[in-house]
Amino acid sequence: MSAISSERSNWYLLQCKPHQDERAHLNLLQQNYVVFHPQLLSERILRGKRHHVRESLFPGYLFIHLGGNDNWAPIRSTRGVSRIVEFNHGPATVTEHVIEHLRARCCESAAPTDAPPLTPGEHLQIIRGPLSTLEGVFIAPHGSERVMILMQFLNREQAICLPLSDLERQQASFHTTL
């Protein structure tokens, strides 16, 4: 298959070599291909501080836009690219609608909240999981994505480790006996 059989342009799915998404993306851009690498901005705690990092929405995969006259050969030999994903003995096409939806979702996550890091003693609300709607007080970070909070539970103070994504800062003033 030396050329794409369709006369019109389509989006196609590429599989990258392990941990080489960025390398494949940059190498394809240098060859003047139109490439879409959907990424989301997420929050991580690194060395006790909150950081915003970009993570691939589909690790190991990229989308490439090709027309009817484009050649497959340079793509297959591009560093970082493993293969062109195929279904039913032909390249997997992705509709423009799906790509636009992914672009919109990635743009929504691109605006960082610039929230200051949590400080010990700060009041937090649990928003997900079995303890949702309960409240606690931030003690310390615990790894890259988890935090320790102190909460009144079962008639005593309990230190609990929860994912950072399950918590949010208290919006209104709140009174408790911690």
Coordinates of N, CA and C in Angstrom, one line a residue:
M1 N 0.9 -1.2 0.0 CA 0.0 0.0 0.0 C 0.9 1.2 0.0
S2 N 1.2 1.8 -1.1 CA 2.1 2.9 -1.2 C 1.4 4.2 -1.1
A3 N 0.2 4.3 -1.4 CA -0.6 5.6 -1.3 C -1.9 5.3 -0.7
I4 N -2.5 6.3 -0.2 CA -3.9 6.2 0.3 C -4.8 6.1 -0.8
S5 N -5.8 5.1 -0.7 CA -6.7 4.9 -1.9 C -7.7 5.9 -2.1
S6 N -8.1 6.7 -1.0 CA -9.1 7.7 -1.1 C -8.6 9.0 -1.8
E7 N -9.4 9.6 -2.6 CA -9.0 10.9 -3.2 C -9.2 12.0 -2.3
R8 N -10.1 11.9 -1.3 CA -10.2 13.0 -0.3 C -9.3 12.8 0.9
S9 N -9.1 13.9 1.6 CA -8.3 13.8 2.8 C -9.0 13.2 4.0
N10 N -8.4 12.5 4.8 CA -8.9 11.9 6.0 C -7.9 11.9 7.2
W11 N -8.4 11.7 8.4 CA -7.6 11.6 9.5 C -7.4 10.1 9.7
Y12 N -6.1 9.7 10.1 CA -5.8 8.3 10.3 C -5.1 8.2 11.7
L13 N -5.1 7.0 12.2 CA -4.6 6.7 13.5 C -3.2 6.0 13.4
L14 N -2.2 6.5 14.1 CA -0.9 6.0 14.1 C -0.6 5.4 15.5
Q15 N 0.1 4.3 15.5 CA 0.6 3.8 16.8 C 2.1 4.1 16.9
C16 N 2.5 4.6 18.1 CA 3.9 5.0 18.3 C 4.6 3.9 19.0
K17 N 5.9 3.9 19.0 CA 6.7 3.0 19.8 C 6.6 3.4 21.2
P18 N 6.8 2.5 22.2 CA 6.6 2.8 23.6 C 7.3 4.1 24.0
H19 N 6.6 5.0 24.7 CA 7.1 6.2 25.2 C 7.8 7.1 24.2
Q20 N 7.3 7.1 23.0 CA 7.9 7.9 21.9 C 6.9 8.7 21.2
D21 N 5.7 9.0 21.9 CA 4.7 9.9 21.3 C 5.2 11.2 20.8
E22 N 5.9 11.9 21.7 CA 6.5 13.2 21.4 C 7.5 13.2 20.3
R23 N 8.3 12.2 20.3 CA 9.4 12.0 19.3 C 8.7 11.8 17.9
A24 N 7.7 11.0 17.8 CA 7.0 10.7 16.6 C 6.3 12.0 16.1
H25 N 5.6 12.7 17.1 CA 4.9 13.9 16.8 C 5.9 15.0 16.1
L26 N 7.0 15.2 16.8 CA 8.0 16.2 16.3 C 8.5 15.8 14.9
N27 N 8.9 14.5 14.8 CA 9.4 14.1 13.5 C 8.4 14.2 12.4
L28 N 7.2 13.9 12.6 CA 6.1 14.0 11.6 C 5.9 15.5 11.2
L29 N 5.9 16.4 12.2 CA 5.8 17.8 12.0 C 7.0 18.3 11.1
Q30 N 8.2 17.8 11.4 CA 9.4 18.2 10.6 C 9.2 17.8 9.1
Q31 N 8.4 16.8 8.9 CA 8.2 16.3 7.5 C 7.0 17.0 6.9
N32 N 6.4 18.0 7.5 CA 5.3 18.8 7.1 C 4.0 18.0 7.0
Y33 N 3.8 17.1 7.9 CA 2.5 16.4 8.0 C 1.7 17.2 9.0
V34 N 0.3 17.1 8.9 CA -0.6 17.7 9.9 C -0.9 16.6 10.9
V35 N -0.5 16.8 12.1 CA -0.6 15.8 13.2 C -1.4 16.4 14.3
F36 N -2.2 15.5 15.0 CA -2.9 15.9 16.2 C -2.5 15.0 17.3
H37 N -2.0 15.5 18.4 CA -1.6 14.7 19.5 C -2.5 15.2 20.7
P38 N -3.6 14.6 20.9 CA -4.5 15.1 22.0 C -3.9 15.0 23.4
Q39 N -3.8 16.1 24.1 CA -3.2 16.1 25.4 C -4.1 16.9 26.4
L40 N -4.2 16.5 27.6 CA -4.9 17.2 28.6 C -4.0 17.8 29.7
L41 N -4.4 18.9 30.3 CA -3.6 19.4 31.4 C -4.1 18.9 32.6
S42 N -3.2 18.3 33.4 CA -3.7 17.7 34.7 C -2.7 18.2 35.8
E43 N -3.2 18.0 37.0 CA -2.5 18.5 38.2 C -1.8 17.3 38.8
R44 N -0.5 17.5 39.2 CA 0.3 16.5 39.8 C 1.0 17.2 41.0
I45 N 1.3 16.4 42.0 CA 2.1 16.9 43.1 C 3.5 16.3 43.0
L46 N 4.4 17.2 42.7 CA 5.8 16.8 42.5 C 6.7 17.5 43.6
R47 N 7.3 16.7 44.4 CA 8.2 17.2 45.5 C 7.4 18.1 46.4
G48 N 6.1 17.7 46.7 CA 5.3 18.5 47.6 C 4.7 19.7 47.0
K49 N 4.8 20.0 45.7 CA 4.2 21.2 45.1 C 3.3 20.8 44.0
R50 N 2.3 21.5 43.8 CA 1.3 21.3 42.7 C 1.9 21.8 41.4
H51 N 1.9 20.9 40.4 CA 2.3 21.3 39.0 C 1.3 20.9 38.0
H52 N 1.2 21.7 37.0 CA 0.3 21.4 35.8 C 1.2 20.7 34.8
V53 N 0.8 19.5 34.4 CA 1.6 18.8 33.4 C 0.6 18.3 32.3
R54 N 1.2 18.3 31.1 CA 0.4 17.8 29.9 C 0.6 16.3 29.8
E55 N -0.5 15.6 29.7 CA -0.5 14.1 29.5 C -1.3 13.8 28.3
S56 N -0.8 12.7 27.6 CA -1.4 12.3 26.4 C -2.8 11.7 26.7
L57 N -3.8 12.1 25.9 CA -5.2 11.5 26.1 C -5.2 10.0 25.7
F58 N -4.4 9.7 24.7 CA -4.3 8.3 24.2 C -2.8 8.0 24.1
P59 N -2.2 7.6 25.2 CA -0.8 7.3 25.2 C -0.5 6.2 24.1
G60 N 0.5 6.5 23.3 CA 1.0 5.6 22.3 C 0.3 5.8 21.0
Y61 N -0.6 6.8 20.8 CA -1.3 7.0 19.6 C -1.3 8.5 19.2
L62 N -1.2 8.7 17.8 CA -1.4 10.1 17.2 C -2.3 10.0 16.1
F63 N -2.9 11.1 15.7 CA -3.7 11.2 14.5 C -3.0 12.0 13.5
I64 N -3.1 11.6 12.2 CA -2.4 12.3 11.1 C -3.4 12.5 10.0
H65 N -3.3 13.7 9.4 CA -4.2 14.1 8.3 C -3.5 13.9 7.0
L66 N -4.1 13.0 6.1 CA -3.5 12.7 4.8 C -4.5 12.9 3.7
G67 N -4.0 13.3 2.6 CA -4.8 13.5 1.4 C -4.6 12.3 0.5
G68 N -5.3 12.3 -0.6 CA -5.2 11.2 -1.6 C -3.9 11.0 -2.3
N69 N -3.1 12.0 -2.3 CA -1.8 11.9 -3.0 C -0.6 11.7 -2.1
D70 N -0.9 11.6 -0.8 CA 0.2 11.4 0.2 C 0.7 10.0 0.2
N71 N 2.0 9.8 0.5 CA 2.7 8.5 0.4 C 2.8 8.0 1.9
W72 N 2.6 6.7 2.0 CA 2.8 6.1 3.4 C 4.3 5.9 3.7
A73 N 5.1 5.7 2.8 CA 6.5 5.3 3.0 C 7.2 6.2 4.0
P74 N 7.2 7.5 3.9 CA 7.9 8.3 4.9 C 7.3 8.2 6.3
I75 N 6.0 7.9 6.4 CA 5.4 7.8 7.8 C 5.9 6.5 8.4
R76 N 5.9 5.4 7.7 CA 6.3 4.1 8.3 C 7.8 4.1 8.8
S77 N 8.6 4.9 8.1 CA 10.0 4.9 8.5 C 10.3 6.1 9.5
T78 N 9.4 6.8 9.9 CA 9.6 8.0 10.8 C 10.0 7.5 12.2
R79 N 11.0 8.0 12.8 CA 11.4 7.6 14.1 C 10.3 7.9 15.1
G80 N 10.0 6.9 15.9 CA 8.9 7.0 16.9 C 7.6 6.4 16.5
V81 N 7.4 6.2 15.2 CA 6.2 5.6 14.7 C 6.4 4.1 14.6
S82 N 5.4 3.4 15.1 CA 5.5 1.9 15.1 C 4.7 1.4 13.8
R83 N 3.5 1.9 13.7 CA 2.7 1.4 12.6 C 1.5 2.2 12.3
I84 N 0.8 2.0 11.2 CA -0.4 2.7 10.9 C -1.5 1.7 11.3
V85 N -2.4 2.1 12.2 CA -3.4 1.2 12.7 C -4.4 0.9 11.5
E86 N -4.7 -0.4 11.4 CA -5.5 -0.9 10.3 C -6.7 -1.7 10.9
F87 N -7.9 -1.6 10.2 CA -9.0 -2.4 10.5 C -9.5 -2.9 9.2
N88 N -9.8 -4.2 9.1 CA -10.3 -4.8 7.9 C -9.4 -4.6 6.7
H89 N -8.1 -4.8 6.9 CA -7.1 -4.7 5.9 C -7.0 -3.3 5.3
G90 N -7.3 -2.3 6.0 CA -7.2 -0.9 5.5 C -6.9 0.0 6.6
P91 N -6.4 1.2 6.4 CA -6.0 2.1 7.4 C -7.3 2.6 8.2
A92 N -7.1 2.7 9.5 CA -8.3 3.2 10.3 C -8.5 4.7 10.1
T93 N -9.6 5.0 9.6 CA -9.9 6.5 9.4 C -10.7 7.0 10.7
V94 N -10.5 8.2 10.9 CA -11.2 8.9 12.0 C -12.0 10.1 11.5
T95 N -13.2 10.2 11.8 CA -14.0 11.3 11.2 C -13.6 12.7 11.7
E96 N -13.8 13.7 10.9 CA -13.5 15.0 11.3 C -14.3 15.4 12.6
H97 N -15.5 14.9 12.7 CA -16.3 15.2 13.9 C -15.6 14.8 15.2
V98 N -15.0 13.6 15.2 CA -14.3 13.1 16.3 C -13.1 13.9 16.7
I99 N -12.4 14.3 15.6 CA -11.2 15.1 15.9 C -11.6 16.5 16.4
E100 N -12.6 17.1 15.9 CA -13.1 18.4 16.4 C -13.5 18.3 17.9
H101 N -14.2 17.2 18.2 CA -14.6 17.0 19.6 C -13.4 16.8 20.5
L102 N -12.4 16.1 20.1 CA -11.2 15.9 20.9 C -10.4 17.3 21.0
R103 N -10.4 18.1 20.0 CA -9.7 19.4 20.1 C -10.4 20.3 21.1
A104 N -11.8 20.3 21.0 CA -12.5 21.1 22.0 C -12.3 20.7 23.4
R105 N -12.2 19.4 23.6 CA -12.0 18.9 25.0 C -10.6 19.2 25.5
C106 N -9.6 19.1 24.6 CA -8.2 19.5 24.9 C -8.1 21.0 25.2
C107 N -8.8 21.8 24.5 CA -8.8 23.3 24.7 C -9.4 23.6 26.0
E108 N -10.5 22.9 26.4 CA -11.1 23.2 27.7 C -10.1 22.9 28.9
S109 N -9.3 21.9 28.7 CA -8.3 21.6 29.8 C -7.1 22.5 29.8
A110 N -6.9 23.3 28.7 CA -5.7 24.0 28.6 C -5.6 25.3 29.5
A111 N -6.7 25.7 30.1 CA -6.7 26.9 31.0 C -6.4 26.5 32.4
P112 N -5.1 26.6 32.9 CA -4.8 26.2 34.2 C -5.5 27.1 35.2
T113 N -5.8 26.6 36.4 CA -6.5 27.3 37.4 C -5.6 28.2 38.2
D114 N -4.3 27.9 38.2 CA -3.3 28.6 39.0 C -3.7 28.7 40.4
A115 N -4.2 27.6 41.0 CA -4.5 27.5 42.4 C -3.2 27.4 43.2
P116 N -3.1 28.2 44.3 CA -1.9 28.0 45.1 C -1.9 26.6 45.7
P117 N -0.7 26.2 46.1 CA -0.6 24.8 46.7 C -1.3 24.8 48.0
L118 N -1.7 23.6 48.4 CA -2.4 23.4 49.7 C -1.5 23.6 50.8
T119 N -2.0 24.2 51.9 CA -1.2 24.5 53.0 C -1.7 23.7 54.2
P120 N -0.8 23.2 55.1 CA -1.3 22.4 56.3 C -2.4 23.2 57.0
G121 N -3.4 22.5 57.4 CA -4.5 23.2 58.2 C -5.6 23.7 57.3
E122 N -5.5 23.6 56.0 CA -6.5 24.1 55.0 C -7.7 23.2 55.0
H123 N -8.9 23.7 55.0 CA -10.1 22.9 55.0 C -10.4 22.4 53.6
L124 N -10.7 21.1 53.5 CA -11.0 20.5 52.2 C -12.4 19.8 52.2
Q125 N -13.0 19.7 51.1 CA -14.3 19.0 50.9 C -14.0 17.8 50.0
I126 N -14.5 16.6 50.4 CA -14.3 15.4 49.6 C -15.5 15.4 48.6
I127 N -15.2 15.3 47.3 CA -16.2 15.4 46.3 C -16.5 14.2 45.6
R128 N -15.6 13.1 45.7 CA -15.8 11.8 45.1 C -15.5 10.7 46.0
G129 N -16.1 9.5 45.7 CA -15.7 8.3 46.4 C -16.7 8.1 47.6
P130 N -16.4 7.0 48.3 CA -17.3 6.6 49.4 C -17.4 7.7 50.5
L131 N -16.5 8.6 50.7 CA -16.5 9.6 51.7 C -17.0 10.9 51.2
S132 N -17.6 10.9 50.0 CA -18.0 12.2 49.4 C -19.0 12.9 50.3
T133 N -18.9 14.2 50.3 CA -19.6 15.2 51.2 C -19.0 15.4 52.5
L134 N -18.1 14.6 52.9 CA -17.4 14.8 54.2 C -16.3 15.8 54.1
E135 N -15.9 16.4 55.2 CA -14.9 17.4 55.2 C -13.7 17.0 56.0
G136 N -12.5 17.6 55.7 CA -11.3 17.3 56.5 C -10.4 18.5 56.4
V137 N -9.2 18.3 57.0 CA -8.1 19.3 57.0 C -6.9 18.7 56.4
F138 N -6.3 19.4 55.5 CA -5.1 19.0 54.8 C -3.9 18.9 55.8
I139 N -3.2 17.7 55.8 CA -2.0 17.5 56.6 C -0.8 17.7 55.8
A140 N -0.6 16.8 54.7 CA 0.6 16.8 53.9 C 0.3 16.0 52.6
P141 N 1.2 16.3 51.6 CA 1.1 15.5 50.4 C 1.6 14.1 50.7
H142 N 1.1 13.1 49.9 CA 1.5 11.7 50.1 C 1.7 11.1 48.7
G143 N 2.9 11.2 48.2 CA 3.2 10.8 46.9 C 2.9 11.9 45.9
S144 N 2.8 11.5 44.6 CA 2.6 12.5 43.5 C 1.1 12.9 43.3
E145 N 0.2 12.0 43.7 CA -1.2 12.3 43.4 C -2.2 12.2 44.6
R146 N -1.6 12.0 45.8 CA -2.4 11.7 46.9 C -2.0 12.7 48.1
V147 N -3.0 12.9 49.0 CA -2.7 13.8 50.1 C -3.3 13.1 51.4
M148 N -2.7 13.5 52.5 CA -3.2 13.0 53.8 C -4.1 14.1 54.4
I149 N -5.3 13.7 54.8 CA -6.2 14.7 55.5 C -6.6 14.1 56.8
L150 N -6.9 15.0 57.7 CA -7.4 14.7 59.1 C -8.9 15.0 59.1
M151 N -9.7 14.0 59.5 CA -11.1 14.2 59.6 C -11.7 13.5 60.8
Q152 N -12.8 14.0 61.3 CA -13.5 13.5 62.4 C -14.4 12.3 61.8
F153 N -14.1 11.1 62.3 CA -14.8 10.0 61.7 C -14.8 8.9 62.8
L154 N -16.0 8.3 63.0 CA -16.2 7.2 64.0 C -15.8 7.7 65.4
N155 N -16.2 8.9 65.7 CA -16.0 9.5 67.0 C -14.5 9.7 67.4
R156 N -13.6 9.8 66.4 CA -12.2 10.1 66.7 C -11.6 10.8 65.4
E157 N -10.5 11.4 65.6 CA -9.7 12.0 64.5 C -9.0 10.9 63.8
Q158 N -9.2 10.9 62.4 CA -8.6 9.8 61.6 C -7.7 10.5 60.5
A159 N -6.5 10.1 60.3 CA -5.7 10.5 59.2 C -6.0 9.6 58.0
I160 N -6.4 10.2 56.9 CA -6.8 9.4 55.7 C -6.1 9.8 54.5
C161 N -5.6 8.9 53.7 CA -4.9 9.2 52.4 C -6.0 9.1 51.3
L162 N -6.1 10.2 50.5 CA -7.1 10.3 49.4 C -6.4 10.8 48.1
P163 N -6.9 10.5 47.0 CA -6.4 11.1 45.7 C -6.7 12.6 45.7
L164 N -5.8 13.3 45.2 CA -6.0 14.8 45.1 C -7.2 15.2 44.3
S165 N -7.5 14.3 43.3 CA -8.6 14.6 42.4 C -9.9 14.5 43.1
D166 N -10.0 13.8 44.2 CA -11.2 13.6 45.0 C -11.5 14.8 46.0
L167 N -10.7 15.8 46.0 CA -10.8 16.8 47.0 C -10.9 18.2 46.3
E168 N -11.5 19.1 47.0 CA -11.5 20.5 46.5 C -11.5 21.4 47.8
R169 N -11.0 22.6 47.6 CA -10.9 23.6 48.7 C -12.4 23.9 49.2
Q170 N -12.5 24.2 50.4 CA -13.8 24.6 51.0 C -14.1 26.0 50.4
Q171 N -15.3 26.2 49.9 CA -15.7 27.5 49.3 C -16.2 28.4 50.4
A172 N -17.1 27.9 51.3 CA -17.7 28.7 52.3 C -17.0 28.4 53.6
S173 N -17.1 29.3 54.6 CA -16.5 29.1 55.9 C -17.3 27.9 56.5
F174 N -16.5 27.1 57.3 CA -17.2 25.9 57.8 C -16.6 25.7 59.2
H175 N -17.5 25.3 60.1 CA -17.2 25.1 61.5 C -17.3 23.7 61.9
T176 N -16.3 23.2 62.5 CA -16.3 21.8 62.9 C -15.5 21.6 64.2
T177 N -15.6 20.5 64.8 CA -14.8 20.2 66.0 C -13.8 19.2 65.6
L178 N -12.7 19.6 65.0 CA -11.6 18.7 64.7 C -10.6 18.6 65.7

